[in-house]
PDB file of C-alpha atoms in Angstrom:
ATOM      1  CA  UNK A 279      -3.699 -11.675  23.054  1.00 76.00           C
ATOM      2  CA  UNK A 280      -4.031  -8.120  21.615  1.00 78.00           C
ATOM      3  CA  UNK A 281      -2.164  -7.809  18.497  1.00 86.00           C
ATOM      4  CA  UNK A 282      -1.739  -5.678  15.070  1.00 94.00           C
ATOM      5  CA  UNK A 283      -0.847  -7.132  12.074  1.00 95.00           C
ATOM      6  CA  UNK A 284       0.619  -5.188   9.009  1.00 97.00           C
ATOM      7  CA  UNK A 285       0.719  -6.755   5.183  1.00 97.00           C
ATOM      8  CA  UNK A 286       2.531  -6.837   3.263  1.00 97.00           C
ATOM      9  CA  UNK A 287       5.834  -6.187   4.984  1.00 97.00           C
ATOM     10  CA  UNK A 288       7.336  -4.487   1.886  1.00 97.00           C
ATOM     11  CA  UNK A 289       5.752  -3.361  -1.100  1.00 98.00           C
ATOM     12  CA  UNK A 290       7.482  -2.104  -4.473  1.00 98.00           C
ATOM     13  CA  UNK A 291       5.370  -0.208  -6.899  1.00 97.00           C
ATOM     14  CA  UNK A 292       5.869   1.461 -10.292  1.00 98.00           C
ATOM     15  CA  UNK A 293       5.036   5.232 -10.479  1.00 97.00           C
ATOM     16  CA  UNK A 294       1.257   5.486 -10.789  1.00 97.00           C
ATOM     17  CA  UNK A 295       0.602   1.854 -10.055  1.00 97.00           C
ATOM     18  CA  UNK A 296      -2.358   2.054  -7.227  1.00 98.00           C
ATOM     19  CA  UNK A 297      -2.470  -0.407  -4.125  1.00 98.00           C
ATOM     20  CA  UNK A 298      -3.188  -1.235  -0.768  1.00 98.00           C
ATOM     21  CA  UNK A 299      -1.551  -1.660   2.286  1.00 98.00           C
ATOM     22  CA  UNK A 300      -3.316  -3.786   5.107  1.00 98.00           C
ATOM     23  CA  UNK A 301      -3.597  -3.464   8.975  1.00 98.00           C
ATOM     24  CA  UNK A 302      -5.380  -6.332  10.396  1.00 96.00           C
ATOM     25  CA  UNK A 303      -6.013  -6.374  14.461  1.00 93.00           C
ATOM     26  CA  UNK A 304      -7.321  -8.543  16.987  1.00 90.00           C
ATOM     27  CA  UNK A 305      -7.842  -6.211  20.186  1.00 83.00           C
ATOM     28  CA  UNK A 306     -10.474  -6.024  23.031  1.00 78.00           C
ATOM     29  CA  UNK A 307     -12.107  -2.821  22.962  1.00 76.00           C
ATOM     30  CA  UNK A 308     -10.588  -0.747  19.840  1.00 83.00           C
ATOM     31  CA  UNK A 309     -11.041   3.041  20.560  1.00 89.00           C
ATOM     32  CA  UNK A 310      -9.451   4.116  17.140  1.00 93.00           C
ATOM     33  CA  UNK A 311      -7.034   3.548  14.662  1.00 95.00           C
ATOM     34  CA  UNK A 312      -4.253   5.713  13.420  1.00 96.00           C
ATOM     35  CA  UNK A 313      -1.927   5.704  10.496  1.00 98.00           C
ATOM     36  CA  UNK A 314       1.336   7.380  10.193  1.00 97.00           C
ATOM     37  CA  UNK A 315       4.043   7.784   7.520  1.00 97.00           C
ATOM     38  CA  UNK A 316       8.026   7.437   8.820  1.00 97.00           C
ATOM     39  CA  UNK A 317      10.963   8.050   6.628  1.00 95.00           C
ATOM     40  CA  UNK A 318      14.110   6.533   7.387  1.00 91.00           C
ATOM     41  CA  UNK A 319      15.712   8.193  10.599  1.00 88.00           C
ATOM     42  CA  UNK A 320      12.793  10.437  11.437  1.00 91.00           C
ATOM     43  CA  UNK A 321       9.772  10.599  13.296  1.00 94.00           C
ATOM     44  CA  UNK A 322       6.334   9.345  12.217  1.00 95.00           C
ATOM     45  CA  UNK A 323       4.077  11.727  11.041  1.00 95.00           C
ATOM     46  CA  UNK A 324       0.513  11.636  11.553  1.00 94.00           C
ATOM     47  CA  UNK A 325      -1.645  11.064   8.579  1.00 96.00           C
ATOM     48  CA  UNK A 326      -5.441   9.695   9.722  1.00 95.00           C
ATOM     49  CA  UNK A 327      -7.362   8.764  12.834  1.00 95.00           C
ATOM     50  CA  UNK A 328     -10.549   6.311  12.110  1.00 95.00           C
ATOM     51  CA  UNK A 329     -12.786   5.726  15.064  1.00 92.00           C
ATOM     52  CA  UNK A 330     -15.590   3.834  13.442  1.00 91.00           C
ATOM     53  CA  UNK A 331     -16.371   0.914  11.180  1.00 92.00           C
ATOM     54  CA  UNK A 332     -17.518   2.320   8.052  1.00 95.00           C
ATOM     55  CA  UNK A 333     -15.124   5.569   8.333  1.00 96.00           C
ATOM     56  CA  UNK A 334     -13.061   6.845   5.542  1.00 97.00           C
ATOM     57  CA  UNK A 335     -10.792   9.797   5.319  1.00 97.00           C
ATOM     58  CA  UNK A 336      -8.589  11.212   2.293  1.00 97.00           C
ATOM     59  CA  UNK A 337      -5.203  13.107   2.170  1.00 95.00           C
ATOM     60  CA  UNK A 338      -4.207  13.591  -1.660  1.00 95.00           C
ATOM     61  CA  UNK A 339      -3.373  10.321  -2.990  1.00 96.00           C
ATOM     62  CA  UNK A 340      -4.370   8.577   0.449  1.00 98.00           C
ATOM     63  CA  UNK A 341      -7.155   7.237   1.482  1.00 98.00           C
ATOM     64  CA  UNK A 342      -7.884   5.364   4.833  1.00 98.00           C
ATOM     65  CA  UNK A 343     -11.182   3.122   5.427  1.00 98.00           C
ATOM     66  CA  UNK A 344     -11.910   1.121   8.664  1.00 95.00           C
ATOM     67  CA  UNK A 345     -14.081  -1.930   8.977  1.00 92.00           C
ATOM     68  CA  UNK A 346     -14.693  -4.054  12.264  1.00 89.00           C
ATOM     69  CA  UNK A 347     -11.509  -6.417  12.068  1.00 91.00           C
ATOM     70  CA  UNK A 348      -8.958  -3.961   9.535  1.00 95.00           C
ATOM     71  CA  UNK A 349      -8.140  -1.081   8.205  1.00 97.00           C
ATOM     72  CA  UNK A 350      -6.801  -0.350   4.429  1.00 98.00           C
ATOM     73  CA  UNK A 351      -4.588   2.512   3.333  1.00 98.00           C
ATOM     74  CA  UNK A 352      -5.146   2.699  -0.446  1.00 98.00           C
ATOM     75  CA  UNK A 353      -2.711   4.674  -2.733  1.00 98.00           C
ATOM     76  CA  UNK A 354      -3.814   5.941  -5.741  1.00 98.00           C
ATOM     77  CA  UNK A 355      -1.289   6.578  -8.472  1.00 97.00           C
ATOM     78  CA  UNK A 356       1.602   6.789  -6.123  1.00 97.00           C
ATOM     79  CA  UNK A 357       4.731   8.993  -6.915  1.00 97.00           C
ATOM     80  CA  UNK A 358       8.296   8.585  -5.829  1.00 97.00           C
ATOM     81  CA  UNK A 359       7.843  10.911  -3.072  1.00 97.00           C
ATOM     82  CA  UNK A 360       5.328   8.335  -1.207  1.00 97.00           C
ATOM     83  CA  UNK A 361       8.354   5.747  -0.544  1.00 98.00           C
ATOM     84  CA  UNK A 362       8.025   5.367   3.244  1.00 98.00           C
ATOM     85  CA  UNK A 363       7.196   3.137   5.975  1.00 97.00           C
ATOM     86  CA  UNK A 364       3.502   3.268   6.940  1.00 98.00           C
ATOM     87  CA  UNK A 365       2.520   2.386  10.466  1.00 98.00           C
ATOM     88  CA  UNK A 366      -1.057   1.528  11.863  1.00 97.00           C
ATOM     89  CA  UNK A 367      -1.326   2.117  15.323  1.00 96.00           C
ATOM     90  CA  UNK A 368      -4.465   0.838  17.505  1.00 94.00           C
ATOM     91  CA  UNK A 369      -5.875   2.661  20.391  1.00 91.00           C
ATOM     92  CA  UNK A 370      -7.120   0.501  22.965  1.00 86.00           C
ATOM     93  CA  UNK A 371      -7.714   0.675  26.448  1.00 84.00           C
ATOM     94  CA  UNK A 372      -5.638  -1.725  28.400  1.00 78.00           C
ATOM     95  CA  UNK A 373      -4.610  -1.698  32.274  1.00 76.00           C
ATOM     96  CA  UNK A 374      -6.459   1.141  33.412  1.00 78.00           C
ATOM     97  CA  UNK A 375      -5.266   3.476  30.631  1.00 80.00           C
ATOM     98  CA  UNK A 376      -5.639   4.252  26.893  1.00 84.00           C
ATOM     99  CA  UNK A 377      -2.489   2.779  24.633  1.00 86.00           C
ATOM    100  CA  UNK A 378      -1.082   2.843  21.320  1.00 89.00           C
ATOM    101  CA  UNK A 379       0.098  -0.542  20.006  1.00 90.00           C
ATOM    102  CA  UNK A 380       2.044  -0.097  16.545  1.00 94.00           C
ATOM    103  CA  UNK A 381       1.968  -2.576  13.668  1.00 95.00           C
ATOM    104  CA  UNK A 382       5.202  -3.736  12.328  1.00 95.00           C
ATOM    105  CA  UNK A 383       4.785  -1.153   9.223  1.00 97.00           C
ATOM    106  CA  UNK A 384       4.862  -1.495   5.394  1.00 98.00           C
ATOM    107  CA  UNK A 385       7.839  -0.224   3.739  1.00 97.00           C
ATOM    108  CA  UNK A 386       6.770   0.924   0.407  1.00 98.00           C
ATOM    109  CA  UNK A 387       8.998   1.953  -2.466  1.00 98.00           C
ATOM    110  CA  UNK A 388       7.688   3.648  -5.409  1.00 98.00           C
ATOM    111  CA  UNK A 389      10.093   3.645  -8.630  1.00 97.00           C
ATOM    112  CA  UNK A 390       9.973   5.941 -11.440  1.00 95.00           C
TER     113      UNK A 390
ATOM    114  CA  UNK B 426       2.331  24.680  14.370  1.00 59.00           C
ATOM    115  CA  UNK B 427       2.322  20.886  15.001  1.00 63.00           C
ATOM    116  CA  UNK B 428       6.140  20.896  15.796  1.00 90.00           C
ATOM    117  CA  UNK B 429       8.067  18.815  18.410  1.00 96.00           C
ATOM    118  CA  UNK B 430      11.430  19.509  19.000  1.00 97.00           C
ATOM    119  CA  UNK B 431      14.098  16.975  20.257  1.00 97.00           C
ATOM    120  CA  UNK B 432      17.964  17.472  20.865  1.00 97.00           C
ATOM    121  CA  UNK B 433      20.464  16.403  20.469  1.00 97.00           C
ATOM    122  CA  UNK B 434      19.731  14.632  17.112  1.00 96.00           C
ATOM    123  CA  UNK B 435      22.544  12.082  17.676  1.00 97.00           C
ATOM    124  CA  UNK B 436      24.357  11.218  20.850  1.00 97.00           C
ATOM    125  CA  UNK B 437      27.087   8.847  21.651  1.00 96.00           C
ATOM    126  CA  UNK B 438      27.916   7.738  25.323  1.00 94.00           C
ATOM    127  CA  UNK B 439      29.672   5.398  27.301  1.00 91.00           C
ATOM    128  CA  UNK B 440      28.322   3.179  29.258  1.00 90.00           C
ATOM    129  CA  UNK B 441      29.199   4.915  32.527  1.00 90.00           C
ATOM    130  CA  UNK B 442      28.491   8.548  31.283  1.00 90.00           C
ATOM    131  CA  UNK B 443      24.991  10.490  32.356  1.00 95.00           C
ATOM    132  CA  UNK B 444      23.493  12.227  29.526  1.00 96.00           C
ATOM    133  CA  UNK B 445      19.927  13.707  29.062  1.00 97.00           C
ATOM    134  CA  UNK B 446      17.437  13.886  25.865  1.00 98.00           C
ATOM    135  CA  UNK B 447      15.156  16.626  25.654  1.00 98.00           C
ATOM    136  CA  UNK B 448      11.770  17.501  23.996  1.00 98.00           C
ATOM    137  CA  UNK B 449       9.694  20.441  23.737  1.00 97.00           C
ATOM    138  CA  UNK B 450       6.214  21.394  22.060  1.00 97.00           C
ATOM    139  CA  UNK B 451       4.568  24.388  22.039  1.00 90.00           C
ATOM    140  CA  UNK B 452       1.133  23.402  20.917  1.00 93.00           C
ATOM    141  CA  UNK B 453      -0.526  23.203  24.117  1.00 93.00           C
ATOM    142  CA  UNK B 454      -0.637  19.603  24.229  1.00 94.00           C
ATOM    143  CA  UNK B 455      -1.199  18.500  27.742  1.00 93.00           C
ATOM    144  CA  UNK B 456       0.068  14.807  27.181  1.00 94.00           C
ATOM    145  CA  UNK B 457       3.745  13.838  26.491  1.00 95.00           C
ATOM    146  CA  UNK B 458       5.313  10.612  25.596  1.00 95.00           C
ATOM    147  CA  UNK B 459       8.610   8.731  25.378  1.00 97.00           C
ATOM    148  CA  UNK B 460       9.266   6.102  22.845  1.00 97.00           C
ATOM    149  CA  UNK B 461      12.167   3.594  22.039  1.00 97.00           C
ATOM    150  CA  UNK B 462      12.449   2.600  18.369  1.00 96.00           C
ATOM    151  CA  UNK B 463      15.134  -0.183  17.356  1.00 95.00           C
ATOM    152  CA  UNK B 464      15.825  -0.608  13.312  1.00 91.00           C
ATOM    153  CA  UNK B 465      13.047  -1.803  11.406  1.00 89.00           C
ATOM    154  CA  UNK B 466      10.728  -2.140  14.058  1.00 92.00           C
ATOM    155  CA  UNK B 467       7.631  -0.367  15.469  1.00 93.00           C
ATOM    156  CA  UNK B 468       7.819   2.433  18.294  1.00 94.00           C
ATOM    157  CA  UNK B 469       7.713   1.211  22.185  1.00 94.00           C
ATOM    158  CA  UNK B 470       5.970   3.059  24.454  1.00 93.00           C
ATOM    159  CA  UNK B 471       8.035   3.880  27.461  1.00 96.00           C
ATOM    160  CA  UNK B 472       6.316   6.445  29.639  1.00 95.00           C
ATOM    161  CA  UNK B 473       3.492   8.728  29.151  1.00 94.00           C
ATOM    162  CA  UNK B 474       3.004  12.196  31.128  1.00 95.00           C
ATOM    163  CA  UNK B 475      -0.395  13.918  31.526  1.00 92.00           C
ATOM    164  CA  UNK B 476      -0.776  17.204  32.804  1.00 92.00           C
ATOM    165  CA  UNK B 477       3.390  17.016  33.905  1.00 93.00           C
ATOM    166  CA  UNK B 478       2.467  13.840  36.161  1.00 93.00           C
ATOM    167  CA  UNK B 479       4.033  10.296  35.261  1.00 92.00           C
ATOM    168  CA  UNK B 480       1.054   8.319  34.367  1.00 88.00           C
ATOM    169  CA  UNK B 481       2.304   5.190  32.655  1.00 87.00           C
ATOM    170  CA  UNK B 482       5.858   3.668  33.228  1.00 87.00           C
ATOM    171  CA  UNK B 483       6.064   0.521  30.753  1.00 87.00           C
ATOM    172  CA  UNK B 484       8.285  -1.376  32.925  1.00 88.00           C
ATOM    173  CA  UNK B 485      11.311   0.500  31.736  1.00 94.00           C
ATOM    174  CA  UNK B 486      14.601  -0.084  33.358  1.00 94.00           C
ATOM    175  CA  UNK B 487      15.727   2.601  36.168  1.00 94.00           C
ATOM    176  CA  UNK B 488      18.708   3.782  34.152  1.00 96.00           C
ATOM    177  CA  UNK B 489      15.969   5.787  31.861  1.00 97.00           C
ATOM    178  CA  UNK B 490      14.615   8.256  34.406  1.00 96.00           C
ATOM    179  CA  UNK B 491      11.857  10.997  32.791  1.00 97.00           C
ATOM    180  CA  UNK B 492      11.043  14.200  34.099  1.00 97.00           C
ATOM    181  CA  UNK B 493       8.278  17.043  33.086  1.00 96.00           C
ATOM    182  CA  UNK B 494       9.584  20.167  34.197  1.00 95.00           C
ATOM    183  CA  UNK B 495       6.490  22.198  32.727  1.00 93.00           C
ATOM    184  CA  UNK B 496       3.555  21.307  30.310  1.00 91.00           C
ATOM    185  CA  UNK B 497       5.808  22.380  27.497  1.00 95.00           C
ATOM    186  CA  UNK B 498       9.021  20.416  28.289  1.00 97.00           C
ATOM    187  CA  UNK B 499      10.224  16.461  28.650  1.00 98.00           C
ATOM    188  CA  UNK B 500      13.241  15.192  29.377  1.00 98.00           C
ATOM    189  CA  UNK B 501      14.995  11.529  29.479  1.00 98.00           C
ATOM    190  CA  UNK B 502      17.633  11.029  32.039  1.00 97.00           C
ATOM    191  CA  UNK B 503      20.276   8.385  31.123  1.00 97.00           C
ATOM    192  CA  UNK B 504      22.729   6.874  33.201  1.00 95.00           C
ATOM    193  CA  UNK B 505      24.581   3.281  32.854  1.00 94.00           C
ATOM    194  CA  UNK B 506      23.401   2.572  29.708  1.00 95.00           C
ATOM    195  CA  UNK B 507      24.002  -0.757  27.880  1.00 95.00           C
ATOM    196  CA  UNK B 508      25.044  -1.198  24.155  1.00 95.00           C
ATOM    197  CA  UNK B 509      21.464  -2.877  23.595  1.00 96.00           C
ATOM    198  CA  UNK B 510      19.862   0.713  24.593  1.00 97.00           C
ATOM    199  CA  UNK B 511      20.975   2.324  21.277  1.00 97.00           C
ATOM    200  CA  UNK B 512      17.879   3.038  19.452  1.00 97.00           C
ATOM    201  CA  UNK B 513      16.332   6.202  18.052  1.00 97.00           C
ATOM    202  CA  UNK B 514      14.179   7.786  20.838  1.00 98.00           C
ATOM    203  CA  UNK B 515      11.242   9.641  20.004  1.00 97.00           C
ATOM    204  CA  UNK B 516       8.916  12.084  22.010  1.00 97.00           C
ATOM    205  CA  UNK B 517       5.605  12.855  20.861  1.00 96.00           C
ATOM    206  CA  UNK B 518       2.626  15.127  22.336  1.00 95.00           C
ATOM    207  CA  UNK B 519      -1.001  14.830  22.049  1.00 93.00           C
ATOM    208  CA  UNK B 520      -3.782  17.242  23.304  1.00 91.00           C
ATOM    209  CA  UNK B 521      -4.841  14.889  26.078  1.00 84.00           C
ATOM    210  CA  UNK B 522      -4.643  11.068  27.000  1.00 83.00           C
ATOM    211  CA  UNK B 523      -8.547  10.758  26.286  1.00 80.00           C
ATOM    212  CA  UNK B 524      -9.889   9.211  23.012  1.00 75.00           C
ATOM    213  CA  UNK B 525     -10.710  11.819  21.057  1.00 77.00           C
ATOM    214  CA  UNK B 526      -7.702  14.134  21.917  1.00 81.00           C
ATOM    215  CA  UNK B 527      -4.945  11.016  21.349  1.00 86.00           C
ATOM    216  CA  UNK B 528      -3.489  12.004  17.973  1.00 90.00           C
ATOM    217  CA  UNK B 529       0.093  12.293  18.661  1.00 93.00           C
ATOM    218  CA  UNK B 530       2.552  14.159  17.089  1.00 94.00           C
ATOM    219  CA  UNK B 531       5.960  13.121  16.913  1.00 96.00           C
ATOM    220  CA  UNK B 532       9.560  14.467  17.089  1.00 96.00           C
ATOM    221  CA  UNK B 533      12.548  13.881  14.740  1.00 96.00           C
ATOM    222  CA  UNK B 534      14.032  11.798  17.443  1.00 97.00           C
ATOM    223  CA  UNK B 535      17.479  11.485  18.896  1.00 97.00           C
ATOM    224  CA  UNK B 536      19.725   8.376  17.631  1.00 97.00           C
ATOM    225  CA  UNK B 537      21.628   6.979  20.489  1.00 97.00           C
ATOM    226  CA  UNK B 538      24.547   4.924  20.455  1.00 97.00           C
ATOM    227  CA  UNK B 539      26.081   3.313  23.803  1.00 96.00           C
ATOM    228  CA  UNK B 540      29.513   2.247  23.324  1.00 93.00           C
TER     229      UNK B 540
END
């Protein structure tokens, strides 16, 4: 069964304490992996797209990496404004069309 | 500009009402999407429009009726909803539905409460 699993479910960090979020997937025919940030009551905000194993992308304090089985979102020296839910989504081909399957998300809280 | 707008922000409706949610994008995108998101859950795909034609319906009940009047607008017509339909309804758009154009940009959502 196609599945996207994110861990941990929730993460509490002190400001400046670097960490990583994990997104593991078991899908046939991965076509891409997306990371989004979502603030409470708002729509997801696009962060990164990764297409092939070994690919890395960076934006400010965030860095996303991709292997054949999982992706990591590394947060370096986080600030309180980085607090949000981080969603990963896998693009797969299913039933004749491309489709995004979202993980359940990691709720990140960064405390001063 | 990567903005997708949605109206209204909040909607409360009774089970016998008819209402519509609206979504607009001016990025020239040719694919638009409706998602439903319950609290502390990921977004669930409902419908996909590609070049103003419905290409995916994820077995959504007929009390939800999508419409794409033109390439910039997407509506979701609601009728005879149930309390369990209360959720955040998200609209998104992407350049197209092919792999290298699938980056989706989301609107802020409409918070729907069915009483």
